[in-house]
């Protein structure tokens, strides 16, 4: 019974570590996506108004 409990605890530990890793990976992907979004936004603005003049 003890061996089964230790196996279960070990398996739960691996599951917890896997979920933490996936959480960090998702956080990283969201951060990269937000940086790309901002960079592409500035690129589009610069393409429309290359001299920096935003007036029509």
PDB file of C-alpha atoms in Angstrom:
ATOM      1  CA  UNK A   1       0.000   0.000   0.000  1.00  0.00           C
ATOM      2  CA  UNK A   2       2.853   2.375   0.852  1.00  0.00           C
ATOM      3  CA  UNK A   3       4.513   1.623  -2.480  1.00  0.00           C
ATOM      4  CA  UNK A   4       1.280   2.471  -4.285  1.00  0.00           C
ATOM      5  CA  UNK A   5       0.970   5.756  -2.374  1.00  0.00           C
ATOM      6  CA  UNK A   6       4.569   6.727  -3.155  1.00  0.00           C
ATOM      7  CA  UNK A   7       3.960   5.925  -6.820  1.00  0.00           C
ATOM      8  CA  UNK A   8       0.817   8.046  -6.797  1.00  0.00           C
ATOM      9  CA  UNK A   9       2.612  10.934  -5.089  1.00  0.00           C
ATOM     10  CA  UNK A  10       5.436  10.718  -7.632  1.00  0.00           C
ATOM     11  CA  UNK A  11       2.983  10.667 -10.521  1.00  0.00           C
ATOM     12  CA  UNK A  12       1.122  13.683  -9.109  1.00  0.00           C
ATOM     13  CA  UNK A  13       4.436  15.505  -8.723  1.00  0.00           C
ATOM     14  CA  UNK A  14       5.254  14.882 -12.380  1.00  0.00           C
ATOM     15  CA  UNK A  15       1.782  16.089 -13.395  1.00  0.00           C
ATOM     16  CA  UNK A  16       2.214  19.237 -11.299  1.00  0.00           C
ATOM     17  CA  UNK A  17       5.609  19.978 -12.840  1.00  0.00           C
ATOM     18  CA  UNK A  18       4.199  19.418 -16.333  1.00  0.00           C
ATOM     19  CA  UNK A  19       1.295  21.790 -15.689  1.00  0.00           C
ATOM     20  CA  UNK A  20       3.648  24.433 -14.277  1.00  0.00           C
ATOM     21  CA  UNK A  21       5.860  24.123 -17.363  1.00  0.00           C
ATOM     22  CA  UNK A  22       2.866  24.466 -19.683  1.00  0.00           C
ATOM     23  CA  UNK A  23       1.698  27.503 -17.711  1.00  0.00           C
ATOM     24  CA  UNK A  24       5.114  29.154 -18.123  1.00  0.00           C
ATOM     25  CA  UNK A  25       5.151  28.270 -21.822  1.00  0.00           C
ATOM     26  CA  UNK A  26       1.712  29.796 -22.378  1.00  0.00           C
ATOM     27  CA  UNK A  27       2.780  32.918 -20.485  1.00  0.00           C
ATOM     28  CA  UNK A  28       5.887  33.221 -22.681  1.00  0.00           C
ATOM     29  CA  UNK A  29       3.876  32.796 -25.888  1.00  0.00           C
ATOM     30  CA  UNK A  30       1.383  35.459 -24.748  1.00  0.00           C
ATOM     31  CA  UNK A  31       4.236  37.866 -24.003  1.00  0.00           C
ATOM     32  CA  UNK A  32       5.859  37.267 -27.405  1.00  0.00           C
ATOM     33  CA  UNK A  33       2.485  37.715 -29.100  1.00  0.00           C
ATOM     34  CA  UNK A  34       1.920  41.046 -27.337  1.00  0.00           C
ATOM     35  CA  UNK A  35       5.402  42.289 -28.317  1.00  0.00           C
ATOM     36  CA  UNK A  36       4.804  41.270 -31.935  1.00  0.00           C
ATOM     37  CA  UNK A  37       1.418  42.964 -31.884  1.00  0.00           C
ATOM     38  CA  UNK A  38       2.955  46.240 -30.663  1.00  0.00           C
ATOM     39  CA  UNK A  39       5.851  46.008 -33.135  1.00  0.00           C
ATOM     40  CA  UNK A  40       3.519  45.359 -36.069  1.00  0.00           C
ATOM     41  CA  UNK A  41       1.262  48.222 -34.968  1.00  0.00           C
ATOM     42  CA  UNK A  42       4.196  50.654 -34.932  1.00  0.00           C
ATOM     43  CA  UNK A  43       5.385  49.322 -38.291  1.00  0.00           C
ATOM     44  CA  UNK A  44       1.934  49.895 -39.816  1.00  0.00           C
ATOM     45  CA  UNK A  45       1.791  53.439 -38.414  1.00  0.00           C
ATOM     46  CA  UNK A  46       5.307  54.160 -39.696  1.00  0.00           C
ATOM     47  CA  UNK A  47       4.358  52.814 -43.124  1.00  0.00           C
ATOM     48  CA  UNK A  48       1.309  55.107 -43.277  1.00  0.00           C
ATOM     49  CA  UNK A  49       3.109  58.160 -41.879  1.00  0.00           C
ATOM     50  CA  UNK A  50       6.864  57.740 -42.530  1.00  0.00           C
ATOM     51  CA  UNK A  51       7.698  61.372 -41.697  1.00  0.00           C
ATOM     52  CA  UNK A  52       5.985  61.142 -38.299  1.00  0.00           C
ATOM     53  CA  UNK A  53       3.255  63.624 -39.222  1.00  0.00           C
ATOM     54  CA  UNK A  54      -0.068  62.163 -38.085  1.00  0.00           C
ATOM     55  CA  UNK A  55      -2.178  65.031 -39.449  1.00  0.00           C
ATOM     56  CA  UNK A  56      -4.201  64.514 -42.591  1.00  0.00           C
TER      57      UNK A  56
END
